[in-house]
XYZ file of C-alpha atoms in Angstrom:
304
model
C 0.000 0.000 0.000
C 1.405 3.374 -0.988
C 2.201 5.646 1.919
C 0.911 9.171 1.156
C 3.591 10.681 3.420
C 6.470 8.938 1.645
C 7.909 9.593 -1.816
C 10.876 7.711 -3.231
C 12.771 8.598 -6.382
C 15.736 6.523 -7.489
C 18.357 7.576 -9.989
C 21.548 5.912 -11.192
C 23.762 7.818 -8.746
C 21.395 8.546 -5.868
C 18.048 7.844 -4.183
C 15.907 10.732 -3.001
C 13.406 9.971 -0.230
C 10.902 12.553 0.995
C 9.029 12.010 4.266
C 6.196 14.369 5.143
C 5.566 15.099 8.824
C 8.326 12.783 10.092
C 7.998 11.499 13.637
C 10.408 13.225 16.065
C 13.288 11.099 17.305
C 16.235 9.105 15.957
C 16.041 7.450 12.537
C 18.088 4.628 11.054
C 18.625 3.557 7.446
C 18.768 -0.211 6.920
C 19.802 -1.741 3.620
C 22.695 -2.552 1.300
C 24.613 0.706 1.567
C 28.033 0.982 -0.070
C 30.948 2.114 2.117
C 31.522 5.259 -0.004
C 27.851 6.244 0.147
C 26.610 9.035 2.375
C 23.261 10.141 3.720
C 22.243 13.773 3.386
C 19.314 14.977 5.485
C 17.445 17.878 3.885
C 15.138 19.997 5.967
C 13.498 23.243 4.851
C 15.042 24.054 1.461
C 14.991 27.719 0.427
C 16.327 29.640 -2.559
C 17.878 33.098 -2.414
C 18.989 35.162 -5.410
C 20.231 38.662 -6.059
C 17.590 40.789 -7.812
C 18.286 41.720 -11.414
C 18.784 45.402 -12.235
C 15.529 47.202 -13.124
C 16.895 48.713 -16.353
C 18.639 46.522 -18.920
C 19.191 46.576 -22.659
C 19.470 43.879 -25.279
C 23.002 42.578 -25.771
C 24.091 43.005 -22.149
C 25.949 40.218 -20.363
C 24.678 39.721 -16.810
C 26.139 37.922 -13.838
C 23.691 36.269 -11.456
C 24.178 34.560 -8.106
C 21.787 32.212 -6.346
C 22.091 30.317 -3.077
C 20.314 27.195 -1.894
C 19.918 26.879 1.871
C 19.067 23.843 3.991
C 17.365 24.966 7.193
C 18.944 28.397 6.702
C 22.478 27.119 6.136
C 24.460 26.534 2.957
C 24.386 23.051 1.485
C 27.878 21.648 1.047
C 27.252 18.006 0.175
C 28.949 16.716 -2.956
C 25.852 14.761 -3.877
C 23.679 17.843 -4.054
C 25.646 19.548 -6.806
C 24.904 16.643 -9.152
C 21.190 16.798 -8.440
C 20.273 20.485 -8.535
C 20.580 23.176 -11.226
C 19.651 26.841 -10.951
C 17.553 27.878 -13.948
C 16.756 31.400 -15.146
C 13.671 32.187 -17.249
C 12.242 35.450 -18.533
C 8.439 35.460 -18.808
C 6.691 38.062 -20.950
C 4.061 40.189 -19.195
C 2.092 40.135 -22.473
C 1.658 43.871 -22.263
C 0.553 45.011 -25.729
C 2.410 48.307 -25.208
C 5.746 46.494 -25.589
C 7.432 44.673 -28.464
C 7.514 41.314 -26.624
C 3.720 41.021 -26.475
C 2.815 37.369 -27.097
C 6.447 36.219 -26.925
C 7.062 32.802 -25.377
C 9.076 32.262 -22.190
C 12.812 32.710 -22.736
C 14.923 30.007 -21.042
C 18.149 31.971 -20.764
C 20.463 29.958 -18.504
C 21.030 26.903 -16.310
C 23.862 26.696 -13.763
C 25.340 23.979 -11.551
C 27.356 24.291 -8.357
C 30.312 22.462 -9.885
C 33.040 25.124 -10.033
C 33.029 25.130 -13.842
C 32.659 28.029 -16.245
C 31.549 31.047 -14.182
C 30.777 29.173 -10.948
C 33.370 30.465 -8.489
C 33.689 27.517 -6.094
C 32.460 23.981 -6.370
C 30.064 22.543 -3.818
C 29.506 25.678 -1.732
C 25.754 25.927 -2.291
C 26.225 29.112 -4.347
C 25.399 29.100 -8.062
C 27.165 31.778 -10.118
C 26.830 32.243 -13.840
C 26.595 34.665 -16.734
C 24.102 34.959 -19.559
C 23.415 37.347 -22.433
C 20.180 39.216 -23.039
C 19.750 38.182 -26.664
C 15.933 38.141 -26.782
C 13.437 40.868 -27.795
C 13.068 44.128 -25.924
C 10.011 44.637 -23.732
C 8.565 44.034 -20.288
C 9.657 40.789 -18.620
C 9.313 38.945 -15.303
C 12.527 37.129 -14.252
C 11.992 33.739 -12.622
C 14.741 31.711 -10.941
C 14.084 28.153 -9.864
C 15.647 24.865 -8.838
C 13.897 21.633 -9.696
C 14.455 17.964 -8.927
C 11.965 15.113 -9.169
C 10.835 15.798 -5.596
C 12.097 19.327 -4.900
C 11.061 22.612 -6.508
C 11.745 26.142 -5.395
C 10.993 29.259 -7.453
C 11.623 32.985 -7.041
C 9.570 35.475 -9.072
C 11.357 38.812 -9.189
C 10.007 42.274 -9.898
C 9.113 43.221 -13.462
C 11.941 44.700 -15.508
C 12.135 46.422 -18.888
C 14.686 45.342 -21.468
C 15.451 48.220 -23.838
C 16.867 48.233 -27.337
C 20.645 48.868 -27.314
C 21.165 52.599 -26.653
C 23.421 52.941 -29.698
C 22.678 53.918 -33.300
C 24.807 54.341 -36.424
C 25.368 56.777 -39.270
C 27.638 55.940 -42.186
C 29.299 58.315 -44.675
C 30.782 56.390 -47.579
C 34.062 57.476 -49.072
C 34.108 58.383 -52.758
C 36.064 56.170 -55.156
C 39.285 54.824 -53.623
C 40.446 58.075 -52.062
C 38.395 58.902 -48.953
C 37.838 56.437 -46.092
C 34.366 55.414 -44.915
C 33.319 57.101 -41.661
C 31.053 55.275 -39.191
C 29.505 57.419 -36.440
C 28.284 55.596 -33.315
C 25.639 57.593 -31.446
C 25.066 57.025 -27.707
C 21.675 57.457 -26.014
C 22.460 59.510 -22.915
C 19.028 58.729 -21.454
C 20.192 55.174 -20.682
C 23.997 55.269 -20.412
C 26.550 57.854 -19.356
C 28.206 58.707 -22.654
C 31.441 59.875 -21.050
C 32.069 56.393 -19.606
C 31.559 54.399 -22.820
C 34.579 52.566 -24.272
C 34.203 50.640 -27.527
C 36.253 47.739 -28.868
C 35.764 45.622 -31.924
C 36.928 44.262 -35.249
C 36.434 45.318 -38.876
C 36.097 42.700 -41.627
C 36.974 44.024 -45.103
C 35.886 42.734 -48.534
C 39.409 41.448 -49.238
C 39.258 39.249 -46.061
C 41.523 41.607 -44.134
C 40.688 42.071 -40.419
C 41.431 45.083 -38.228
C 41.101 45.388 -34.446
C 40.187 48.789 -32.994
C 39.576 50.556 -29.675
C 37.736 53.851 -29.171
C 38.444 55.418 -25.782
C 35.868 57.109 -23.554
C 35.146 60.761 -24.320
C 32.702 63.419 -23.062
C 30.759 63.634 -26.343
C 27.724 61.469 -27.118
C 29.135 60.035 -30.343
C 32.240 58.193 -31.518
C 33.736 58.014 -34.991
C 35.446 55.053 -36.615
C 37.425 55.356 -39.838
C 37.135 52.335 -42.135
C 39.581 51.772 -44.985
C 38.047 52.101 -48.403
C 38.699 48.934 -50.377
C 36.262 49.882 -53.116
C 33.290 47.584 -53.716
C 32.324 44.661 -51.495
C 30.827 43.824 -48.089
C 32.072 45.350 -44.823
C 31.228 44.105 -41.277
C 31.947 45.768 -37.922
C 31.708 43.848 -34.630
C 31.372 46.055 -31.530
C 31.597 45.446 -27.775
C 30.884 48.298 -25.366
C 31.844 48.910 -21.745
C 30.488 51.688 -19.554
C 28.105 52.813 -16.836
C 24.379 53.359 -17.153
C 22.506 56.318 -15.695
C 21.827 54.326 -12.488
C 25.567 53.972 -11.857
C 25.735 50.267 -12.791
C 28.671 49.131 -14.905
C 27.788 47.046 -17.935
C 29.304 44.935 -20.708
C 27.383 44.447 -23.938
C 27.792 43.038 -27.428
C 26.062 45.093 -30.110
C 24.546 43.672 -33.291
C 27.125 43.444 -36.082
C 26.951 46.511 -38.325
C 27.131 45.688 -42.042
C 27.190 47.730 -45.211
C 27.966 46.962 -48.830
C 29.439 48.907 -51.719
C 27.923 47.892 -55.033
C 30.218 46.619 -57.754
C 30.608 49.284 -60.465
C 29.039 48.577 -63.867
C 31.687 48.339 -66.572
C 31.145 50.690 -69.534
C 30.507 49.005 -72.917
C 32.407 50.665 -75.844
C 30.250 52.385 -78.452
C 29.849 50.747 -81.872
C 30.589 52.721 -85.078
C 27.317 52.899 -87.075
C 29.229 52.609 -90.348
C 30.351 49.105 -89.414
C 26.838 47.764 -88.900
C 25.552 45.516 -91.731
C 21.831 45.953 -92.252
C 19.526 43.145 -93.459
C 19.207 44.901 -96.849
C 22.946 44.840 -97.401
C 23.051 41.185 -96.388
C 20.372 40.311 -99.008
C 22.128 42.311 -101.749
C 25.400 40.552 -101.072
C 23.951 37.069 -101.315
C 23.889 36.814 -105.199
C 27.537 37.793 -105.431
C 28.411 35.161 -102.864
C 26.419 32.561 -104.843
C 28.247 33.521 -108.089
C 31.587 33.155 -106.368
C 30.574 29.769 -105.004
C 29.399 28.566 -108.486
C 32.597 29.729 -110.175
C 34.656 27.973 -107.567
C 32.672 24.738 -108.102
C 33.146 24.860 -111.924
C 36.856 25.450 -111.495
C 37.099 22.418 -109.253
C 35.219 20.215 -111.736
C 37.367 21.344 -114.682
C 40.464 20.867 -112.680
């Protein structure tokens, strides 16, 4: 008979047993337990996470930290890091005033407490990771959760707004092969402090040449980048920006690749001298003479 207060989930590397309303007092596990096995007693599991900034823009890279507590204390069992992942979702508010109206939930990241990638220390109960905001702008609700077959904890954070990148472009193309192309990068001072913005990136030229560049911070709200003029072809500019937004938070972001193309020039066709054109009338008039020449040649061959 199934016990409604007992749930048992077995996996290849562990068994997870949940007992509801356990009787106070000592407990003992009886069975075939391997010498290297260990028993981890989980009490009240809670999830804590740092709130995300209220103002973000698409392309930003964010760092997030979450902590799982067992009865208010960090969990430091090796077994637990193999069982639990911290997941980050962004759920659209479906507000028709924003561009993400009707957009599905964005599953942006999943972290483990294994000391790999951006996790600082293995098996300390703290999940640390980075993810990029590469989904549409709009109004979103961040949700962080841990889930196992028998354990689920979720945090729903305050609504945030993801803006379009606060950068725009203007291009002035150089004429012929003399002047260089000039790309102007405009900074929206309503979202970021223009004087703090530093830009790095790479230019890809039509002849497969690559050029790294850095544009230092300056007080003006625009930056200019000179691009060598290699005549016709496709140009691409990758840009990464570093700076501080108007709330004083430092940010790192990758902007969409800027591309432009110079059309291949049309080669001029030389003019034809009208006097050299043979009209249909001239072709008809010339045919009898050609036939006479052909007949005379045939007679000569026969006589010969």
